[in-house]
XYZ file of C-alpha atoms in Angstrom:
500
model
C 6.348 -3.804 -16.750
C 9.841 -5.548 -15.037
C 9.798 -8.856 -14.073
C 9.008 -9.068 -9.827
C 10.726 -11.277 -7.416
C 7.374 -14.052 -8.362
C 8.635 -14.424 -11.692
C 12.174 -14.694 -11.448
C 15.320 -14.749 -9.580
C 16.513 -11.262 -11.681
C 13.073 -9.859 -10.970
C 14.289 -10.036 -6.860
C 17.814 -8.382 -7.874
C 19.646 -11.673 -7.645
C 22.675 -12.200 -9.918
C 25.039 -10.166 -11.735
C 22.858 -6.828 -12.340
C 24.474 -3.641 -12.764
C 23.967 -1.516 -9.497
C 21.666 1.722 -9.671
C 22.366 5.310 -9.811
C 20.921 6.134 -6.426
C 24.629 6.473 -5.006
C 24.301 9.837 -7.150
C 22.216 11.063 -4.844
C 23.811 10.302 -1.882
C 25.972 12.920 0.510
C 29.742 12.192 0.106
C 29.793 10.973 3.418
C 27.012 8.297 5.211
C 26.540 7.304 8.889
C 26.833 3.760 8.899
C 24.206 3.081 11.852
C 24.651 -0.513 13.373
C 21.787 -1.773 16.150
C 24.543 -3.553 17.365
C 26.097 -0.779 18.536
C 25.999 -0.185 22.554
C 25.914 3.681 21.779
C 23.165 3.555 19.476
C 21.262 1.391 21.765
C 21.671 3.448 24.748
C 20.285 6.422 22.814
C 17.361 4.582 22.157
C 16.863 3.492 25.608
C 13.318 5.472 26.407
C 11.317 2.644 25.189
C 12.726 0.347 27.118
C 12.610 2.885 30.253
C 8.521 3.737 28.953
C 7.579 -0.102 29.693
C 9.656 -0.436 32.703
C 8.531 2.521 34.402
C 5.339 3.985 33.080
C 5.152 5.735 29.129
C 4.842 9.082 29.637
C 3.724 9.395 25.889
C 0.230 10.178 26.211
C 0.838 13.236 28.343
C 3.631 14.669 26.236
C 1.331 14.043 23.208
C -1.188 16.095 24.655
C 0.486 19.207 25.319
C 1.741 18.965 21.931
C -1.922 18.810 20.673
C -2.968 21.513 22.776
C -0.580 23.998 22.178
C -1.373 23.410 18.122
C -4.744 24.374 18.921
C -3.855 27.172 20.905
C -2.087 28.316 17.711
C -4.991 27.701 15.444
C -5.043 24.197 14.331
C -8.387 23.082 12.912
C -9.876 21.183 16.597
C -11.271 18.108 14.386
C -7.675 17.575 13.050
C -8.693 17.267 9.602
C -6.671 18.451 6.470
C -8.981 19.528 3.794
C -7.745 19.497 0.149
C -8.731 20.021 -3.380
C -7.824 17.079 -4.993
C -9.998 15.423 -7.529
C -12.231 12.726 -7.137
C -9.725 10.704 -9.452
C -6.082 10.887 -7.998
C -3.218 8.809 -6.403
C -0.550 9.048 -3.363
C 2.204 7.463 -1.536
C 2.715 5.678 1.196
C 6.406 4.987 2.433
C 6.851 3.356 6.152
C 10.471 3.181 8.279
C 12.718 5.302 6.085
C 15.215 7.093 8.207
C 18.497 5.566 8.455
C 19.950 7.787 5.945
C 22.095 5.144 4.180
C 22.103 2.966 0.772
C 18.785 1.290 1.121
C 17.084 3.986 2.042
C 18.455 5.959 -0.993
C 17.978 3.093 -3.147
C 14.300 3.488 -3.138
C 14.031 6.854 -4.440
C 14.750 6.507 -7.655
C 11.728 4.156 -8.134
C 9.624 6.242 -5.976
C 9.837 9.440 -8.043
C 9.153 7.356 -11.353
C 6.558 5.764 -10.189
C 4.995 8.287 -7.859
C 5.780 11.416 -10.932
C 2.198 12.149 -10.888
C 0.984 11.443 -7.239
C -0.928 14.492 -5.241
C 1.021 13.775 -1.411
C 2.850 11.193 0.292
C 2.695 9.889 3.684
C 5.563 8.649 6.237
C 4.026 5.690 7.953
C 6.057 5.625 10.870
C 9.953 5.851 11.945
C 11.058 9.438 10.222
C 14.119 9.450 11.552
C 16.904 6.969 13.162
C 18.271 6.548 15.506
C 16.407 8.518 18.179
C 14.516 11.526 15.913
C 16.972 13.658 16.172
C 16.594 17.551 14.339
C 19.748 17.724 12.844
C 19.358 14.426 10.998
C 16.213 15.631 8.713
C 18.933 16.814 6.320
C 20.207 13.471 5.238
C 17.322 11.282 6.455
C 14.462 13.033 4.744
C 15.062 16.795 3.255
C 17.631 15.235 0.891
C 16.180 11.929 -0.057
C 12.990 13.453 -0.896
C 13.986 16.735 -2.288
C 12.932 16.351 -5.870
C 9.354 14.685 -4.547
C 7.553 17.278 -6.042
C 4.501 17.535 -3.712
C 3.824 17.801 -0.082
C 4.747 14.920 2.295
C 2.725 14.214 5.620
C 3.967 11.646 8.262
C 3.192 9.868 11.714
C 5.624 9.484 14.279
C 6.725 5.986 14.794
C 8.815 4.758 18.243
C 11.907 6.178 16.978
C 11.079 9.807 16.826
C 9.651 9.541 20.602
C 12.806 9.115 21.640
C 13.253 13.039 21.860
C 9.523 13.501 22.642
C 8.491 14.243 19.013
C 10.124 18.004 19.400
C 12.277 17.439 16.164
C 8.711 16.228 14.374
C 7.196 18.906 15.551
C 9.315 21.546 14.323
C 9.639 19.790 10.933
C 5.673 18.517 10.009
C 4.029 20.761 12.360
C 5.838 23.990 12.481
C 6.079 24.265 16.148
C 9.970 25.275 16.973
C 10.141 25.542 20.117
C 10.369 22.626 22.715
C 8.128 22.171 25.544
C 8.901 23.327 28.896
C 9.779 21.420 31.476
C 7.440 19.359 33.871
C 7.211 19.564 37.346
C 9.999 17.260 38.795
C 8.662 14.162 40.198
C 8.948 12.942 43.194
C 11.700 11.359 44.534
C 11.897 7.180 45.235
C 9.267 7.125 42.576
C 8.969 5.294 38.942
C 8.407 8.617 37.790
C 11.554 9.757 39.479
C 13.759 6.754 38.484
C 12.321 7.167 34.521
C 13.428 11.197 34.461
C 17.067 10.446 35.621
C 17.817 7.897 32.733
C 15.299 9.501 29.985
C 17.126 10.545 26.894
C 16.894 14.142 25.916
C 17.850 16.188 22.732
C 21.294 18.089 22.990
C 20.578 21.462 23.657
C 21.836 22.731 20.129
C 19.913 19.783 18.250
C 18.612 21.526 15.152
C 21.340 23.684 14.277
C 21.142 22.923 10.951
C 17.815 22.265 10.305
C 17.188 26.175 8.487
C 19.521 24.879 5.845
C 18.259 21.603 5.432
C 15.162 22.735 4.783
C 16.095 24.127 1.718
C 16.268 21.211 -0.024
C 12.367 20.966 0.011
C 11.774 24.847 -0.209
C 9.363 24.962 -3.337
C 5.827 26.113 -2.180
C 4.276 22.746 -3.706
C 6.154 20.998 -1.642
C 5.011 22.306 1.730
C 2.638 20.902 3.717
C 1.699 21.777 7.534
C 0.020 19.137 9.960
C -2.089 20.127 13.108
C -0.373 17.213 14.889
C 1.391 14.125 14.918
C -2.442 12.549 14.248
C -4.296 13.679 11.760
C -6.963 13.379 9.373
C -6.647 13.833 5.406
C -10.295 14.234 3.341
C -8.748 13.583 0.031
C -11.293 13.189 -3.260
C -13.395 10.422 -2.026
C -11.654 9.274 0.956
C -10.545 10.568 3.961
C -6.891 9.104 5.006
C -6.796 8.776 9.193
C -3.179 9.043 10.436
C -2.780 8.043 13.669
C 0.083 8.158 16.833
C 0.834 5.111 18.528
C 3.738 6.865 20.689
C 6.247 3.984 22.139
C 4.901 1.382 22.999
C 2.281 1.142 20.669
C -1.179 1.991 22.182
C -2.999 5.421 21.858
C -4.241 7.219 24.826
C -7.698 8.234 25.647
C -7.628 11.781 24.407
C -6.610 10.627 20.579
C -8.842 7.452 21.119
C -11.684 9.758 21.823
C -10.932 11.672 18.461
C -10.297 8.739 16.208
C -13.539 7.618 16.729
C -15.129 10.981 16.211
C -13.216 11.392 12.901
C -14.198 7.763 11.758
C -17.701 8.402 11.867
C -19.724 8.616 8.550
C -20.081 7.253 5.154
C -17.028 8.487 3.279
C -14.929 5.866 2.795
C -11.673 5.746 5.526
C -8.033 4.605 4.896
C -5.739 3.888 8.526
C -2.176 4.908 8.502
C -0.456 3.897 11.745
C 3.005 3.346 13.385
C 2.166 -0.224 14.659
C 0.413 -2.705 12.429
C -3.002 -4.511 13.009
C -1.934 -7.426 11.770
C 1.558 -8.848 11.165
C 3.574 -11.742 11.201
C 0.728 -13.657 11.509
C -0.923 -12.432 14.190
C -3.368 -9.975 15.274
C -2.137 -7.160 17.489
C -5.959 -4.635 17.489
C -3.909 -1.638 19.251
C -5.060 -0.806 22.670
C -6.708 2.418 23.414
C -6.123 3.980 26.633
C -9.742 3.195 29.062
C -11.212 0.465 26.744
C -11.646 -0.654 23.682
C -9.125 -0.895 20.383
C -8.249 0.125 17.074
C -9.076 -2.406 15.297
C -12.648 -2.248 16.944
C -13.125 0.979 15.207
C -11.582 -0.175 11.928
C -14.018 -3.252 11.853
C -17.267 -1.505 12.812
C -19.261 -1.175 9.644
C -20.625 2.066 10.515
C -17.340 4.165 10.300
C -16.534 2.089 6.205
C -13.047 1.805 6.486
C -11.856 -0.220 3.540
C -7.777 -0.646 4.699
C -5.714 -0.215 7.602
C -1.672 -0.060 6.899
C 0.836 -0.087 9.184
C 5.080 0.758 9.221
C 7.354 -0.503 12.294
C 7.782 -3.705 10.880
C 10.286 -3.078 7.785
C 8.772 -5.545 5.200
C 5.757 -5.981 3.255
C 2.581 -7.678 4.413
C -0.985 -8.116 3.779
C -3.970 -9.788 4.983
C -7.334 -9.007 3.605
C -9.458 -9.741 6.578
C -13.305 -10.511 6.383
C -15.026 -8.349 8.727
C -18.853 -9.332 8.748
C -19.570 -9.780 5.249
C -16.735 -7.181 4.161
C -12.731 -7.158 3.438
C -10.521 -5.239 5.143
C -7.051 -4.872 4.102
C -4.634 -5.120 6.923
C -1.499 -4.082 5.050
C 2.392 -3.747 6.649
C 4.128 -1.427 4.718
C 7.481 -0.263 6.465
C 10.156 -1.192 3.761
C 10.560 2.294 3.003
C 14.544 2.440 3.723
C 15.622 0.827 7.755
C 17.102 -2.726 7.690
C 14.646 -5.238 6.430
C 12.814 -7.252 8.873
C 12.846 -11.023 7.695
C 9.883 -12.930 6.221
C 11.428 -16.025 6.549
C 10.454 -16.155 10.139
C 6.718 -15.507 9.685
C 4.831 -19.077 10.056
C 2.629 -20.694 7.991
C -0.376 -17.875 7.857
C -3.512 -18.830 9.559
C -5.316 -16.168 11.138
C -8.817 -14.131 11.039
C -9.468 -16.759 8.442
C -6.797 -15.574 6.506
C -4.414 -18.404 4.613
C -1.286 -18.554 2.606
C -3.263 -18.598 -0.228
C -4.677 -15.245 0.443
C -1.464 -13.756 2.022
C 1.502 -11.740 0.510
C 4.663 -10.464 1.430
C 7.701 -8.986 0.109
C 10.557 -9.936 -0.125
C 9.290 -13.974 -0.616
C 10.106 -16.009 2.029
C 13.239 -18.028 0.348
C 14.771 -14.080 -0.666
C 14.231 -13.277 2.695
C 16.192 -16.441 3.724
C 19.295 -16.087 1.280
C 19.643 -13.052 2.388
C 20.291 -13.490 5.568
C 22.258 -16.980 5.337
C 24.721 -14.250 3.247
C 24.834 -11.900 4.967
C 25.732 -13.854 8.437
C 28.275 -15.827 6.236
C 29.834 -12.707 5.823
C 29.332 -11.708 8.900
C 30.768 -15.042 11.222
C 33.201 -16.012 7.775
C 31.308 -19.128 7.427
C 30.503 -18.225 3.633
C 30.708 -21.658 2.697
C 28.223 -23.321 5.116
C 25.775 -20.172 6.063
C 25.105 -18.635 2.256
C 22.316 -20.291 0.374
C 21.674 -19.828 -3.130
C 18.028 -18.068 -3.351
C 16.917 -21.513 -5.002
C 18.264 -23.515 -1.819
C 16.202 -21.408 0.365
C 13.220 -21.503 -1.509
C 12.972 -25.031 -1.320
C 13.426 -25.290 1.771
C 11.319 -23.006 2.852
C 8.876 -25.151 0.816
C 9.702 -28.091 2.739
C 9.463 -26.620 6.100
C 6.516 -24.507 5.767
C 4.317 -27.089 3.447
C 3.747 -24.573 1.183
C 3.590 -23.322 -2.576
C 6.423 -20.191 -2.279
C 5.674 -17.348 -4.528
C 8.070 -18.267 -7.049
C 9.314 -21.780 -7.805
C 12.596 -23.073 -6.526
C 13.798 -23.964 -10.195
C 15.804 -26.971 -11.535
C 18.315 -28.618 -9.092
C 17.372 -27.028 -5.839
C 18.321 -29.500 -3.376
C 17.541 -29.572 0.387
C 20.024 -30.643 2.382
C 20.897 -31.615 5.798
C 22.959 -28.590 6.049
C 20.053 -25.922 4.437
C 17.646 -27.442 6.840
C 20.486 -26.163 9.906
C 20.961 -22.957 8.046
C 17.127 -22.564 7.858
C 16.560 -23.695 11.640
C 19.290 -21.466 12.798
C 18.311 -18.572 11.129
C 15.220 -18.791 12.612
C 12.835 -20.121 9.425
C 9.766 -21.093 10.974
C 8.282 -24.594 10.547
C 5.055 -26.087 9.785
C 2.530 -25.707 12.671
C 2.404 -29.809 13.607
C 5.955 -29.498 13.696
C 7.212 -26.823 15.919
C 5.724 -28.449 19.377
C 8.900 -30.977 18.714
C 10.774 -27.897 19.495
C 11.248 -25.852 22.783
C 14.223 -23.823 21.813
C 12.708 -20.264 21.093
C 14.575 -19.808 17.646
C 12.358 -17.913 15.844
C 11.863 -15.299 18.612
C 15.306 -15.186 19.989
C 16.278 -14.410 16.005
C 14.086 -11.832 15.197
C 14.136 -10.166 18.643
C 18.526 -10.346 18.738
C 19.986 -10.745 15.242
C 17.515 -8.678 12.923
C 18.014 -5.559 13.716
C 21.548 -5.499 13.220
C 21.008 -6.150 9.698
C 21.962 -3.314 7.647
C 23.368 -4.514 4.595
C 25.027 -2.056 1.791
C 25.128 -3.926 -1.278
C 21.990 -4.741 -3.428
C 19.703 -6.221 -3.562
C 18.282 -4.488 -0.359
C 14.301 -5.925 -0.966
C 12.735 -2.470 -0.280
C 9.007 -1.373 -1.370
C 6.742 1.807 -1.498
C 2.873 2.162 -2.244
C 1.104 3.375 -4.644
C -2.633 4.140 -4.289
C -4.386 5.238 -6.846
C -7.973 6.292 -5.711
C -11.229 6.985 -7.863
C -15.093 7.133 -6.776
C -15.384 3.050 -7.207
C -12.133 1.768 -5.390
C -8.414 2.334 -4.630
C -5.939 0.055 -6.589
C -3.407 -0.871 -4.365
C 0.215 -1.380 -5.416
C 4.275 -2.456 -3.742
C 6.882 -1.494 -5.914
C 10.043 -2.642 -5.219
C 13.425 -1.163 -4.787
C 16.023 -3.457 -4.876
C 19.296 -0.947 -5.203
C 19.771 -2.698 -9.098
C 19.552 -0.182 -12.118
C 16.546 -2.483 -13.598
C 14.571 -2.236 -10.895
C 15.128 1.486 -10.268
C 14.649 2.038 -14.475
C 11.314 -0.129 -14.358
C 10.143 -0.361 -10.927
C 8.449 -3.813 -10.843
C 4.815 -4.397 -8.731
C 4.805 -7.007 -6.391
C 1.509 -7.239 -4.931
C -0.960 -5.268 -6.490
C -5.194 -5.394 -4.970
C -8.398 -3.696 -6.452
C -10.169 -2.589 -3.451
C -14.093 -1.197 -3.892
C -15.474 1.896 -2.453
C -19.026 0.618 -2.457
């Protein structure tokens, strides 16, 4: 097995490594898609317009559901399959931007998922705004020599056109739902329907050919919904819509728990994470009660609960009343990577740094971005900091032992500690009421999601779960966009989790 990112520098894809072959795979020409960009930022206006004027997700989401029963999908929801009480799947959160990091993880992903009965899209198909005609680039093409069937959850993104390209791809329901009654005027209602963002009326023009590229029968899979349930072997793998704005509404709440109930062990895939970044967000369900309730009720046995949206790797394994849940983030799957560097000193649902991981490591995470907004404002020589700088000063700030050493010579200096405070690193906990500037939050919530980068490393990740009657092992990979990496896929975080 490679060296990861906690045993070396090369491990993370720093250095002089030879690039990988997943340009191969690549169509000659890319959209280059910038959340910078006013355009791209207008098309993704309906979440914005959902929490200003009322989400109309829940309805929409319905008549979806309904009209796949009306057409014969199962009422509970739940896939049945054949798959022995000994196999493994995928998990692969936020992959749709269609460029070089999301490429750059396939490689690794079809070595090290070869064998693996089904995948699963946690959240965020397709960017910008879910549109049909982007499937080709942004999933039939990456994915075309996955050899078995993929299943998915919608994340925010593909809401944007109310789920009708999702639907036609994972649910095989082509045509788009009529039109509601007009609202009326004056109204929030009223005001929401004359900005919302719509499909184009041709959207999907090429989606026949697209889907060629995953034609083989093995390959096809057909979901009664955008939430679903899998009974796989031993377990049964609950998928689960959290629209917008992040919340489910009463109909699916009433359903999840229906299809948590029972002994078999339960595994949560959802489009907004439990926990993350240190804190605890339990998912609100429309007329009472949460997500997380349901996940931490011993009757219904869930044993992990992992979550895309946020594009980095995360987990917390939570004690529950005598039991550990894992609360896992897992949405490096191929969008910009959301910074760790930001994430405070971990101290929640008696969960510490010594119990928590994340990929990329906190001082990675950091050199990253001091290089890339070098680049970007041509302040190379003050912004970048070697990975070792970074590491030590994330060291310093957070009071913590980082995942891999800073190595000989690191030095922190008054100008790393600026670079660190500007780009947003956070700082011990007895140490941040000295500051009222907002850093951290005005960082993450302005400059991250610009950050497309198109030169390795890129600090990507998959899952692998490998399931058996006893216990699922648990395992990132990582993709950095370097030949080693995509030749030997290393394992950053790897957990043993029991069945019992």
């Amino acid at each position: 097995m490679s060296n990861s990112s906690r045993d070396s520098a090369e491990g993370a894809g720093w250095g002089s490594a030879e690039p990988g072959a997943y340009r191969a795979l690549m169509p000659g020409r890319t959209e280059k898609l910038s959340w910078l960009n006013p355009s791209t930022l207008w098309a993704a206006r309906n979440g914005v317009l959902a929490s200003w004027f009322g989400d109309p997700t829940g309805r929409t989401r319905s008549r979806w559901v309904a009209r796949r029963a009306a057409a014969g999908a199962p009422a509970d929801k739940v896939i049945g399959r054949d798959d022995p009480d000994r196999f493994s799947f995928l998990v692969i959160g936020d992959t749709g931007e269609g460029d070089d990091p999301q490429y750059a993880v396939v490689p690794g992903l079809l070595k090290a998922g070869r064998d693996t009965r089904f995948a699963v899209l946690a959240s965020d198909v397709i960017y910008p705004v879910g549109s049909a005609d982007d499937y080709g680039t942004k999933f039939f093409r990456p994915y075309r020599d996955y050899p078995a069937p993929v299943y998915a959850i919608p994340g925010n993104h593909d809401w944007y056109e109310d789920l009708g390209a999702f639907m036609r791809v994972f649910c095989d329901d082509a045509e788009p739902l009529p039109p509601e009654r007009r609202p009326r005027p004056f109204t929030a209602a009223w005001l929401r329907s004359l900005l919302w963002h719509r499909p184009r009326p041709d959207d999907g023009r090429h989606l026949d050919e697209a889907r060629k590229l995953r034609s083989d029968p093995a390959q096809q899979a057909v979901q009664p919904g955008p939430y679903w349930a899998v009974d796989a072997g031993p377990v049964r793998i609950v998928g689960i819509d959290t629209g917008l704005l992040g919340t489910i509404d009463a109909e699916q709440g009433a359903w999840l728990r229906e299809v948590s109930a029972g002994d078999r062990p339960k595994i949560l895939v959802t489009g907004s994470p439990l926990y993350v970044d240190g804190e605890h967000h339990p998912c609100a369900i429309e007329g009472g009660g949460t997500v997380d309730d349901i996940v931490r009720d011993p009757a219904h046995h869930y044993v992990a609960a992992i979550g895309g949206d946020i594009h980095n790797y995360q987990r917390y394994p939570v004690d529950v009343g005598g039991r550990t849940v894992q609360y896992v983030v897992a949405g490096g799957g191929g969008a910009f990577m959301h910074a760790t560097h930001t994430i405070p000193r971990v101290s929640v649902a008696g969960v510490t740094e010594d119990d928590f991981r994340s990929y990329p490591l906190r001082g990675d995470s950091l050199a990253f971005y001091s290089a890339l907004y070098g680049r970007r404002l041509r302040l190379r020589r003050f912004f970048t900091l070697t990975e070792a700088e970074a590491t030590a000063v994330i060291a310093e700030r957070l009071g913590i032992r980082t995942g891999r050493a800073p190595g000989d010579g690191a030095r922190v200096t008054r100008r790393t500690r600026l670079v660190a405070g500007l780009l947003g690193t956070a700082r011990r906990p007895e140490r941040r009421k000295r500051f009222r500037l907002p850093v951290r939050k005005v960082y993450t919530s302005v400059f991250s999601p610009g950050s497309a980068t198109y030169s390795p490393p890129f600090f990507k990740c998959f899952l692998r779960l490998d399931v058996t009657p006893e216990a699922v092992r648990l395992r990132c990979y990582a993709a950095t966009g370097n030949r080693a990496q995509e030749e030997d896929p290393p394992v950053e975080d790897e957990v043993t989790i029991p069945l019992g």
